XYZ file of C-alpha atoms in Angstrom:
730
model
C -176.164 163.235 -68.641
C -172.715 163.878 -70.135
C -172.580 167.492 -68.960
C -173.172 166.621 -65.310
C -170.940 163.575 -65.501
C -167.962 165.502 -66.889
C -168.373 168.235 -64.323
C -168.529 165.794 -61.419
C -165.583 163.716 -62.704
C -163.479 166.839 -63.055
C -164.495 168.010 -59.601
C -163.493 164.711 -58.019
C -160.090 164.722 -59.751
C -159.328 168.319 -58.808
C -160.320 167.852 -55.183
C -158.598 164.486 -54.983
C -161.292 163.570 -52.500
C -164.035 160.982 -52.276
C -167.635 161.608 -53.098
C -169.831 162.914 -50.282
C -170.235 160.401 -47.527
C -173.374 158.309 -47.440
C -174.909 158.332 -43.993
C -178.191 156.960 -42.735
C -179.101 159.489 -40.069
C -180.374 162.691 -41.582
C -178.798 161.973 -44.928
C -180.634 162.079 -48.171
C -178.298 159.421 -49.467
C -179.168 156.524 -47.160
C -182.246 154.608 -46.024
C -184.309 156.475 -43.469
C -186.920 154.278 -41.765
C -188.681 157.316 -40.318
C -189.824 158.250 -43.829
C -192.142 155.242 -43.754
C -193.756 156.707 -40.657
C -194.121 160.023 -42.467
C -195.804 158.204 -45.345
C -198.115 156.552 -42.817
C -199.172 159.951 -41.501
C -199.771 161.208 -45.028
C -202.001 158.313 -46.078
C -203.946 158.347 -42.793
C -204.669 162.048 -43.223
C -205.995 161.486 -46.737
C -208.126 158.459 -45.847
C -209.656 160.010 -42.726
C -210.324 163.238 -44.604
C -212.175 161.325 -47.308
C -214.105 159.278 -44.780
C -214.898 162.179 -42.445
C -214.045 165.518 -44.098
C -215.891 167.435 -41.400
C -213.702 165.965 -38.673
C -210.400 166.460 -40.510
C -210.964 169.377 -42.858
C -207.338 169.738 -43.936
C -206.510 166.055 -44.262
C -206.078 166.516 -48.003
C -202.590 167.896 -47.278
C -201.448 164.290 -47.026
C -201.042 164.457 -50.802
C -198.704 167.451 -50.399
C -196.599 165.422 -47.972
C -196.250 162.685 -50.599
C -195.171 165.242 -53.203
C -192.365 166.617 -51.033
C -191.177 163.123 -50.086
C -191.100 162.130 -53.753
C -189.048 165.190 -54.688
C -186.650 164.422 -51.848
C -186.138 160.753 -52.686
C -185.998 161.046 -56.472
C -183.548 163.941 -56.413
C -181.348 162.050 -53.969
C -181.580 158.960 -56.151
C -180.570 160.806 -59.324
C -177.663 162.477 -57.563
C -176.535 159.194 -56.040
C -176.626 157.466 -59.426
C -174.555 160.240 -60.915
C -171.952 159.983 -58.178
C -171.724 156.221 -58.486
C -171.723 155.787 -62.258
C -170.915 159.195 -63.706
C -174.161 159.186 -65.687
C -177.917 158.801 -65.447
C -179.753 156.210 -67.510
C -183.132 157.724 -68.269
C -184.688 154.490 -69.518
C -183.488 152.558 -66.481
C -184.800 155.294 -64.204
C -188.211 155.244 -65.834
C -188.267 151.437 -65.815
C -187.697 151.435 -62.043
C -190.644 153.779 -61.616
C -192.766 151.470 -63.768
C -191.851 148.395 -61.719
C -192.588 150.228 -58.489
C -195.865 151.928 -59.349
C -197.708 150.629 -62.389
C -198.492 146.965 -61.556
C -200.645 147.842 -58.554
C -202.029 150.993 -60.179
C -203.271 148.983 -63.165
C -204.667 146.254 -60.897
C -206.725 148.727 -58.884
C -207.983 150.373 -62.083
C -209.215 147.034 -63.452
C -210.851 146.185 -60.136
C -212.447 149.628 -60.048
C -213.802 149.173 -63.571
C -215.555 146.002 -62.388
C -216.951 147.746 -59.291
C -218.247 150.618 -61.411
C -219.913 148.283 -63.893
C -221.566 146.217 -61.168
C -222.569 148.868 -58.652
C -222.471 152.419 -59.996
C -225.643 153.631 -61.796
C -225.314 153.484 -65.554
C -225.889 157.233 -65.779
C -222.401 157.708 -64.358
C -220.638 155.136 -66.512
C -219.718 157.502 -69.320
C -217.895 159.877 -66.986
C -216.485 157.087 -64.823
C -214.953 155.176 -67.719
C -213.635 158.340 -69.340
C -211.729 159.141 -66.171
C -210.655 155.514 -65.829
C -208.924 155.818 -69.201
C -207.368 159.132 -68.165
C -206.069 157.533 -64.969
C -204.574 154.630 -66.935
C -202.777 157.088 -69.189
C -201.675 159.153 -66.168
C -203.436 162.314 -67.306
C -206.275 162.180 -64.773
C -205.182 165.498 -63.288
C -205.669 167.203 -66.653
C -209.043 165.513 -67.117
C -210.056 167.009 -63.773
C -208.662 170.396 -64.778
C -210.902 170.197 -67.831
C -213.909 169.327 -65.669
C -213.061 172.061 -63.178
C -213.054 174.687 -65.931
C -216.157 173.218 -67.596
C -219.194 174.764 -65.928
C -221.406 172.002 -67.342
C -219.460 169.472 -65.276
C -220.078 171.285 -62.000
C -221.928 169.154 -59.479
C -221.186 165.844 -61.148
C -220.554 162.837 -58.963
C -216.928 162.297 -57.987
C -215.406 159.536 -60.084
C -214.071 156.336 -58.578
C -210.553 157.116 -59.834
C -210.438 160.811 -59.024
C -207.618 160.208 -56.535
C -205.371 159.140 -59.423
C -204.843 162.837 -60.132
C -201.953 162.895 -57.642
C -200.423 159.770 -59.178
C -200.663 161.437 -62.570
C -198.850 164.477 -61.220
C -196.146 162.253 -59.728
C -195.663 160.261 -62.923
C -195.385 163.485 -64.902
C -192.781 164.600 -62.353
C -190.830 161.361 -62.777
C -190.925 161.798 -66.543
C -189.828 165.436 -66.580
C -187.547 165.818 -63.563
C -184.349 164.265 -64.992
C -185.003 166.075 -68.285
C -185.287 169.408 -66.465
C -182.036 168.726 -64.621
C -180.345 167.945 -67.932
C -181.712 171.157 -69.415
C -180.407 173.131 -66.447
C -176.958 171.541 -66.758
C -176.793 172.643 -70.376
C -178.365 176.097 -70.075
C -177.030 177.519 -66.824
C -173.324 177.561 -67.807
C -174.291 179.164 -71.111
C -176.607 181.810 -69.690
C -174.586 182.557 -66.546
C -170.959 181.659 -67.334
C -168.420 181.794 -64.502
C -164.680 182.199 -64.678
C -162.790 178.939 -64.743
C -160.974 178.298 -61.482
C -158.411 175.787 -60.401
C -160.844 174.335 -57.893
C -163.634 171.899 -58.375
C -165.677 174.145 -60.621
C -165.773 172.930 -64.213
C -168.050 173.186 -67.233
C -168.575 176.913 -67.195
C -167.366 177.157 -63.613
C -170.129 175.019 -62.053
C -170.047 171.765 -60.136
C -172.816 169.193 -60.462
C -174.108 169.989 -57.001
C -174.270 173.701 -57.708
C -175.955 173.212 -61.082
C -178.625 171.002 -59.555
C -179.231 173.455 -56.718
C -179.604 176.374 -59.121
C -181.838 174.429 -61.509
C -184.165 173.199 -58.797
C -184.273 176.629 -57.151
C -185.325 178.242 -60.425
C -188.023 175.599 -60.919
C -189.271 176.132 -57.373
C -189.546 179.905 -57.748
C -191.205 179.816 -61.177
C -193.642 177.103 -60.167
C -194.549 178.836 -56.900
C -195.241 182.140 -58.649
C -197.287 180.375 -61.309
C -199.144 178.477 -58.588
C -200.117 181.719 -56.846
C -201.384 183.175 -60.112
C -203.363 180.170 -61.327
C -204.843 179.561 -57.872
C -206.293 183.069 -57.923
C -207.395 182.901 -61.568
C -208.783 179.350 -61.614
C -208.804 177.844 -58.105
C -210.683 174.681 -59.066
C -208.336 173.766 -61.904
C -205.157 174.937 -60.145
C -205.445 172.188 -57.549
C -204.681 169.532 -60.172
C -202.154 171.521 -62.227
C -198.734 169.836 -62.397
C -196.900 173.112 -63.027
C -198.558 174.626 -59.948
C -197.373 171.658 -57.875
C -193.798 171.341 -59.165
C -192.412 173.654 -56.474
C -193.452 171.154 -53.785
C -191.341 168.440 -55.411
C -188.567 171.006 -55.827
C -188.589 171.838 -52.116
C -188.048 168.146 -51.371
C -185.217 168.090 -53.902
C -183.536 171.106 -52.303
C -183.658 169.445 -48.887
C -182.069 166.330 -50.404
C -179.162 168.318 -51.878
C -178.662 170.571 -48.864
C -178.632 167.599 -46.487
C -176.392 165.341 -48.549
C -174.088 164.343 -45.711
C -176.092 165.205 -42.641
C -179.333 166.733 -41.537
C -179.862 169.128 -38.680
C -178.545 167.252 -35.641
C -178.762 167.438 -31.882
C -181.471 169.273 -30.006
C -181.947 171.631 -32.938
C -182.779 168.647 -35.135
C -185.180 167.252 -32.549
C -187.002 170.569 -32.284
C -187.085 170.964 -36.056
C -188.505 167.473 -36.565
C -191.222 167.858 -33.956
C -192.040 171.346 -35.222
C -192.490 169.914 -38.707
C -194.803 167.180 -37.460
C -196.791 169.667 -35.370
C -197.164 171.892 -38.421
C -198.557 169.002 -40.430
C -201.036 167.935 -37.768
C -202.215 171.474 -37.040
C -202.618 172.072 -40.769
C -204.683 168.901 -41.140
C -206.978 170.021 -38.338
C -207.203 173.732 -39.076
C -206.978 174.274 -42.858
C -210.541 174.558 -44.239
C -211.530 172.072 -46.915
C -212.468 174.857 -49.346
C -209.117 176.650 -49.019
C -207.700 177.639 -52.388
C -204.778 175.322 -53.124
C -201.910 175.326 -53.906
C -201.647 178.985 -52.904
C -199.741 180.326 -49.930
C -201.523 177.902 -47.607
C -199.711 175.044 -49.369
C -196.546 176.292 -47.659
C -197.843 174.731 -44.436
C -197.612 171.050 -45.449
C -194.667 171.668 -47.776
C -192.427 173.374 -45.225
C -193.657 171.099 -42.451
C -192.599 168.051 -44.451
C -189.308 169.705 -45.414
C -188.565 170.297 -41.719
C -189.115 166.619 -40.909
C -186.902 165.569 -43.811
C -184.131 167.988 -42.857
C -184.050 166.921 -39.208
C -181.618 164.088 -38.426
C -182.867 161.151 -36.440
C -181.183 160.274 -33.145
C -180.910 156.493 -33.194
C -178.649 155.864 -30.186
C -178.622 156.678 -26.503
C -181.304 158.060 -24.248
C -181.858 161.021 -26.590
C -183.443 158.742 -29.168
C -186.689 158.760 -27.174
C -186.931 162.504 -27.761
C -186.359 162.170 -31.484
C -189.287 162.324 -33.894
C -187.556 159.708 -36.020
C -187.711 157.096 -33.271
C -191.474 157.265 -33.098
C -191.890 157.447 -36.858
C -189.698 154.340 -37.149
C -191.775 152.127 -34.862
C -192.829 148.859 -36.471
C -196.568 149.733 -36.884
C -195.690 153.063 -38.499
C -193.176 151.421 -40.839
C -195.706 148.716 -41.780
C -198.374 151.270 -42.604
C -195.824 153.298 -44.544
C -194.854 150.180 -46.500
C -198.447 149.643 -47.633
C -199.322 153.345 -47.929
C -199.278 153.271 -51.729
C -201.776 150.425 -51.864
C -203.904 152.001 -49.131
C -204.071 155.230 -51.100
C -205.086 153.401 -54.277
C -207.771 151.206 -52.709
C -209.511 153.530 -50.263
C -211.226 155.907 -52.695
C -213.010 153.363 -54.961
C -214.336 151.670 -51.814
C -215.668 154.984 -50.492
C -217.366 155.817 -53.796
C -218.960 152.391 -54.279
C -220.009 151.850 -50.645
C -223.270 153.904 -50.710
C -224.505 151.937 -53.722
C -223.556 148.571 -52.244
C -225.120 149.442 -48.888
C -228.043 151.333 -50.459
C -227.608 153.964 -47.779
C -225.133 156.585 -46.681
C -222.359 154.818 -44.716
C -222.511 155.017 -40.934
C -219.450 155.134 -38.697
C -219.230 151.358 -38.513
C -219.372 151.131 -42.306
C -216.539 153.639 -42.480
C -214.530 151.552 -40.014
C -215.114 148.558 -42.257
C -213.965 150.512 -45.314
C -210.784 151.475 -43.483
C -210.095 147.884 -42.405
C -210.785 146.550 -45.899
C -208.468 149.209 -47.348
C -205.584 148.048 -45.153
C -206.288 144.384 -45.900
C -206.327 144.947 -49.662
C -203.182 147.088 -49.449
C -201.337 144.393 -47.499
C -202.440 141.602 -49.834
C -201.561 143.732 -52.844
C -198.062 144.241 -51.533
C -197.570 140.512 -50.981
C -199.138 139.308 -54.219
C -198.579 142.101 -56.736
C -196.229 144.914 -55.695
C -193.240 142.992 -54.375
C -193.305 140.046 -56.827
C -193.361 142.312 -59.880
C -191.096 144.964 -58.415
C -188.329 142.597 -57.359
C -188.985 139.642 -59.638
C -187.322 138.860 -62.933
C -190.322 139.419 -65.225
C -190.050 143.220 -65.375
C -186.358 143.476 -64.557
C -185.258 144.073 -68.186
C -185.881 147.690 -69.130
C -187.551 146.609 -72.361
C -190.020 144.401 -70.500
C -190.938 147.213 -68.108
C -191.596 149.647 -70.943
C -193.676 147.085 -72.855
C -195.656 146.355 -69.672
C -196.427 150.066 -69.223
C -197.639 150.444 -72.809
C -199.678 147.230 -72.727
C -201.274 148.171 -69.418
C -202.314 151.576 -70.690
C -203.843 150.047 -73.817
C -205.740 147.467 -71.762
C -207.149 150.115 -69.419
C -208.194 152.247 -72.397
C -209.850 149.216 -74.006
C -211.714 148.298 -70.828
C -212.908 151.896 -70.514
C -214.214 151.894 -74.074
C -215.927 148.534 -73.592
C -217.555 149.666 -70.341
C -218.917 152.808 -71.952
C -220.227 150.884 -74.951
C -221.898 148.231 -72.799
C -223.658 150.865 -70.702
C -224.894 152.718 -73.769
C -226.598 149.640 -75.243
C -229.531 149.992 -72.847
C -229.855 153.739 -73.381
C -233.213 153.730 -75.194
C -236.152 151.554 -74.164
C -239.816 151.555 -75.337
C -241.405 154.913 -74.733
C -244.714 156.611 -74.178
C -246.089 158.215 -77.301
C -245.612 161.960 -77.562
C -249.307 162.170 -78.473
C -250.341 160.588 -75.199
C -252.398 163.065 -73.134
C -250.204 162.231 -70.131
C -246.880 162.713 -71.919
C -244.290 164.861 -70.145
C -245.511 168.127 -68.645
C -249.096 167.308 -69.656
C -249.250 164.847 -66.755
C -250.009 167.492 -64.158
C -252.716 169.085 -66.309
C -254.932 166.031 -65.742
C -254.117 164.664 -62.278
C -257.305 162.564 -62.287
C -256.391 160.434 -65.316
C -252.595 160.826 -65.237
C -250.291 159.654 -62.513
C -247.578 162.215 -61.636
C -245.006 159.449 -61.918
C -246.038 157.282 -64.847
C -245.199 153.710 -63.844
C -246.448 151.879 -66.950
C -243.592 153.143 -69.127
C -239.856 153.163 -68.623
C -238.355 156.646 -68.837
C -237.542 157.517 -72.424
C -234.987 158.795 -73.203
C -233.410 156.569 -70.568
C -231.588 157.851 -67.543
C -228.294 157.083 -69.314
C -229.247 159.088 -72.381
C -230.560 162.019 -70.323
C -227.429 162.130 -68.169
C -225.333 162.538 -71.321
C -227.171 165.717 -72.290
C -224.886 167.692 -69.983
C -222.159 167.271 -72.627
C -224.365 167.063 -75.698
C -225.978 170.491 -76.189
C -228.858 170.732 -78.637
C -227.695 174.161 -79.745
C -223.887 174.158 -79.981
C -222.448 177.596 -80.447
C -225.360 179.332 -78.718
C -223.733 179.533 -75.281
C -220.448 181.162 -74.270
C -218.213 179.228 -71.894
C -217.326 180.742 -68.530
C -213.680 181.381 -69.480
C -214.263 182.250 -73.121
C -213.281 185.752 -74.225
C -215.956 187.423 -76.325
C -219.595 186.388 -76.657
C -221.143 183.688 -78.824
C -224.520 184.365 -80.419
C -226.813 182.331 -82.594
C -230.210 182.753 -84.250
C -233.071 180.286 -83.785
C -236.696 180.095 -84.881
C -237.932 182.068 -87.886
C -234.769 183.734 -89.172
C -236.197 184.572 -92.630
C -239.289 186.696 -91.984
C -239.788 187.031 -88.214
C -242.735 188.880 -86.711
C -240.884 189.367 -83.422
C -237.199 189.653 -82.603
C -236.378 188.379 -79.130
C -233.080 188.290 -77.230
C -232.596 185.372 -74.804
C -230.352 186.414 -71.904
C -228.983 184.417 -68.988
C -226.784 181.545 -67.942
C -226.887 177.834 -68.786
C -230.430 177.663 -67.410
C -231.473 179.979 -70.219
C -229.946 177.427 -72.594
C -232.034 174.732 -70.911
C -235.162 176.672 -71.946
C -234.131 176.889 -75.609
C -235.898 173.639 -76.661
C -239.217 175.108 -75.476
C -238.473 178.596 -76.787
C -237.519 177.229 -80.195
C -240.866 175.433 -80.457
C -242.670 178.713 -79.684
C -240.399 180.710 -81.980
C -241.156 178.486 -84.969
C -244.868 178.438 -84.228
C -245.206 182.176 -83.576
C -242.597 183.366 -86.086
C -240.069 184.761 -83.618
C -236.386 185.145 -84.217
C -234.412 184.242 -81.113
C -230.952 185.724 -80.614
C -228.975 184.162 -77.754
C -226.844 186.110 -75.284
C -225.976 183.333 -72.858
C -222.845 182.783 -70.780
C -222.361 179.704 -68.564
C -222.484 180.419 -64.856
C -223.059 184.121 -65.437
C -226.062 185.545 -63.604
C -227.510 188.483 -65.598
C -226.995 191.097 -62.888
C -225.195 194.443 -62.793
C -224.233 193.847 -59.171
C -220.935 192.213 -58.263
C -220.414 188.919 -56.498
C -219.298 189.285 -52.908
C -217.248 186.172 -53.413
C -216.985 183.817 -56.356
C -218.437 180.639 -54.890
C -218.748 178.995 -58.293
C -216.765 181.233 -60.617
C -213.034 181.784 -60.798
C -211.725 185.332 -60.698
C -211.227 185.383 -64.466
C -214.705 183.978 -65.154
C -216.248 186.537 -62.832
C -214.514 189.399 -64.645
C -215.609 188.095 -68.044
C -219.162 187.754 -66.761
C -219.217 191.289 -65.356
C -217.817 192.804 -68.544
C -220.260 190.838 -70.679
C -223.375 191.901 -68.731
C -222.299 195.542 -68.542
C -221.841 195.644 -72.306
C -225.027 193.704 -72.984
C -227.332 196.150 -71.206
C -226.851 199.156 -73.530
C -226.264 196.906 -76.542
C -229.783 195.463 -76.341
C -231.349 198.705 -75.184
C -230.051 200.564 -78.243
C -230.858 197.809 -80.742
C -233.839 199.272 -82.626
C -234.539 195.985 -84.391
C -235.070 194.183 -81.079
C -238.617 193.877 -79.731
C -238.269 191.905 -76.518
C -235.923 190.242 -74.047
C -236.489 186.923 -72.256
C -234.354 186.354 -69.146
C -233.712 183.011 -67.438
C -231.096 181.962 -64.879
C -230.427 179.552 -62.076
C -231.445 179.956 -58.476
C -228.393 180.072 -56.242
C -227.128 181.429 -52.959
C -224.638 183.929 -54.275
C -224.024 187.078 -52.274
C -224.173 190.391 -54.119
C -222.613 193.819 -53.505
C -222.674 197.130 -55.368
C -220.215 197.323 -58.235
C -218.169 200.294 -59.527
C -220.535 202.760 -61.162
C -223.620 201.114 -59.645
C -224.661 201.930 -56.094
C -227.523 199.726 -54.949
C -229.360 199.764 -51.651
C -230.239 196.101 -52.230
C -227.701 194.652 -54.708
C -229.221 191.138 -54.779
C -232.405 192.480 -56.396
C -231.441 195.823 -57.952
C -228.609 194.277 -59.939
C -231.291 192.457 -61.920
C -234.070 195.027 -61.935
C -231.789 197.891 -63.037
C -230.786 195.810 -66.065
C -234.437 195.109 -66.910
C -235.265 198.793 -66.489
C -232.565 199.792 -68.991
C -234.469 197.739 -71.582
C -238.051 198.672 -70.677
C -237.147 202.368 -70.797
C -236.165 201.854 -74.431
C -239.509 200.264 -75.223
C -238.450 196.603 -75.030
C -240.843 194.093 -73.536
C -239.143 191.972 -70.883
C -240.187 188.511 -69.708
C -238.492 186.677 -66.856
C -238.780 182.902 -66.558
C -238.597 182.191 -62.857
C -236.106 179.687 -61.532
C -237.163 176.060 -61.816
C -237.574 173.980 -58.644
C -234.640 171.920 -57.394
C -234.911 168.304 -56.288
C -232.299 168.731 -53.593
C -228.652 168.216 -54.522
C -229.188 164.832 -56.162
C -228.301 164.111 -59.760
C -231.781 163.350 -61.069
C -230.976 160.785 -63.831
C -228.669 158.939 -61.441
C -231.376 158.860 -58.789
C -233.895 157.532 -61.319
C -231.448 154.854 -62.483
C -230.790 153.885 -58.864
C -234.519 153.621 -58.117
C -235.986 152.089 -61.312
C -238.999 150.655 -59.473
C -239.698 153.761 -57.416
C -238.880 157.068 -59.147
C -241.086 158.688 -56.516
C -238.068 158.297 -54.231
C -236.354 161.009 -56.272
C -239.093 163.592 -55.753
C -239.108 166.230 -53.009
C -241.772 168.256 -51.259
C -242.919 171.381 -53.056
C -241.591 173.603 -50.267
C -238.139 172.060 -50.550
C -238.207 172.255 -54.324
C -238.898 175.999 -54.224
C -236.513 176.834 -51.388
C -233.590 177.575 -53.735
C -235.147 180.650 -55.369
C -232.764 183.409 -54.350
C -232.324 185.707 -57.360
C -234.901 186.221 -60.101
C -237.889 185.432 -57.867
C -236.798 187.988 -55.271
C -236.056 190.559 -57.963
C -239.480 190.016 -59.531
C -241.158 190.448 -56.144
C -239.143 193.573 -55.231
C -240.436 197.136 -55.400
C -237.692 198.085 -57.864
C -238.962 195.716 -60.572
C -240.174 197.868 -63.498
C -243.809 197.835 -64.529
C -244.862 195.481 -67.276
C -242.397 192.664 -66.599
C -243.910 189.320 -67.600
C -243.661 186.693 -64.855
C -243.402 183.250 -66.442
C -243.728 180.657 -63.677
C -243.734 176.992 -64.748
C -243.649 175.538 -61.252
C -247.094 173.954 -61.563
C -245.915 172.016 -64.606
C -243.120 170.418 -62.557
C -244.689 170.212 -59.105
C -248.077 169.242 -57.779
C -249.490 170.922 -54.712
C -247.432 168.570 -52.580
C -244.339 167.389 -54.517
C -241.864 168.207 -57.294
C -241.071 165.256 -59.545
C -238.086 163.616 -61.201
C -240.211 161.748 -63.762
C -243.377 163.078 -65.379
C -245.175 161.326 -68.191
C -242.229 159.066 -69.059
C -239.812 162.004 -69.186
C -236.996 162.621 -66.714
C -237.360 166.266 -65.755
C -233.692 167.251 -65.286
C -230.465 166.109 -66.917
C -228.433 166.860 -63.787
C -229.242 168.590 -60.494
C -231.016 171.629 -61.876
C -231.128 171.897 -65.691
C -234.309 170.845 -67.479
C -233.804 167.851 -69.749
C -234.135 168.539 -73.456
C -237.325 166.529 -74.007
C -239.053 167.701 -70.857
C -238.271 171.335 -71.652
C -239.763 170.827 -75.108
C -242.907 169.344 -73.540
C -243.247 172.547 -71.500
C -243.556 174.729 -74.620
C -247.374 175.020 -74.546
C -247.452 176.071 -70.900
C -244.517 178.445 -71.375
C -246.375 179.948 -74.320
C -249.412 180.600 -72.114
C -247.260 182.266 -69.469
C -245.507 184.531 -71.965
C -248.806 185.398 -73.685
C -249.760 187.442 -70.624
C -248.069 190.129 -72.699
C -249.969 190.352 -76.017
C -246.753 190.992 -77.922
C -245.531 187.482 -77.099
C -248.785 185.988 -78.388
C -248.133 187.294 -81.891
C -248.304 184.598 -84.542
C -250.318 182.213 -82.382
């Protein structure tokens, strides 16, 4: 920090004046007890939102409050250290952060690992322990960004350490913030030199205070602009993006520098403080949970918190009872603020584990118990872990603190690996023979001799193994990712001397049918060519709103389908097209160049017509039933003695059909379309099943498991053979 130190030393000599005065009321340089009350509000908003999101839809903004407070305090701390010592010790700064944050963070992670191993179904262990390691390495936010942009991860159970994303963002801020200030001190005088004056300005004409203000302002503007862009392009991933959040820390830093000696005082300060608090509370009540963050709506908690920080507290006289700071400084608020870090860490694992411990969805009294237990654990953690290690001698040497951080991360990573390995050991148990007449989809063909849920055999592959299929595709390279530019294609079946060339078109549900289609292709001498894009419904209509796709993914999907239509239609070597896709509740509208009277059906049927008019045979595999919103392998693992508990009524299982089924039944569907409906191989007349003939039917909420799909090949072959062309080679 030599650049800043020299500038400040020169400024002090030239002015012949003392450093800015340190004051407690409204100053960023002194202790402000009302900040503990602000922390209390932030953690209460987060906890109540997680317990009852419907009652406090915008409670997630408590995290934004923490970000602004952190930017405020850390910037003030760095500036104060510079004024007092003429330099900033990076290692000492990072060691202080380690002593303050990591002991309890590591403790909660180890406790969470034990809770996961004991209570969470083994199907979730792989994901849980992966995120546990990411949390221990303080990259959980980027792990969640990866999941948010991975369509295969959509719908997965929230992990027990998901809340560590905000801690990861904060740690990355603590790591980078002093480095960014150093970079600004070096670059700004070089890029924007000023004339040397006889005043306080030195080092290219800039004082330390001015350099820090300019640096932080630039960071705030760049981060805010980036945040707006990434929130529009990838709203799910943007929420966890450190660069998209940096401006919130920067706003806190600007308040710290602008209120060095005093905040806004008097009645103006009182009004500003209460206005800030009102903004936060109104935002928590009114901001919808599904709001895209951190876009413009993030200004609400950020500016609200900044207003509270900028307003000076009135600590004397009758006016103190009108000051926001007085009420935020009351003993209960300060106590809750003191334990807010522990409360934040403990509450989420308890919420995630509670349904499995209770074996039911928590009622209001369970939620009250979770809240009370959260506060108790936070208080005990402060007494037994936080304060002893933060203020004790063990971690006081910088070297010890750094070694502790490294050792803790390695231990968490090791525990995560061990937990994953232990869960995988029971992945494959004795199985029903594939030649058994009741194996897999054959169960429902003989309801007299086969039980729909075969109880004499454990599911094989096990629920653990099936749950891992979401990230272990049988046909890598055959499916294009949602955000991938260009289209992946692969050839399956008889690629040497095929009797029939077939294009497979659709989304990831088309991929789920590939095990069955490959069996047919090899038997009947077809060549399959895949044209599959994750999350991309094969329709020429446009989405009214991208419920599941980001703006960029939607554009890539639209461009891909529009190009695919004429590409397949004009391919003279192609004989047929098989279409498969998920059932969903997306809303459709006409798109540029395509005017539809009924976009939700004509978007599909017009695409099919473009192929049938060119002589291609088209088959559509109707959407598979859905067993509610449950993760099927997890449900089976949770109910090992009663997999029937994971089934649903037939009516409920078929209620999700909103796209292909309606298009097939519409008047605009071209003649000759083959309807392939496999419902009766998954559902009886009364119920749709999670386990059939020792096979788990789905590897998540809606995708057929690899082995069960393969067992459906004979029935799929019969359905497709309604068109004689598809029976060729049989």
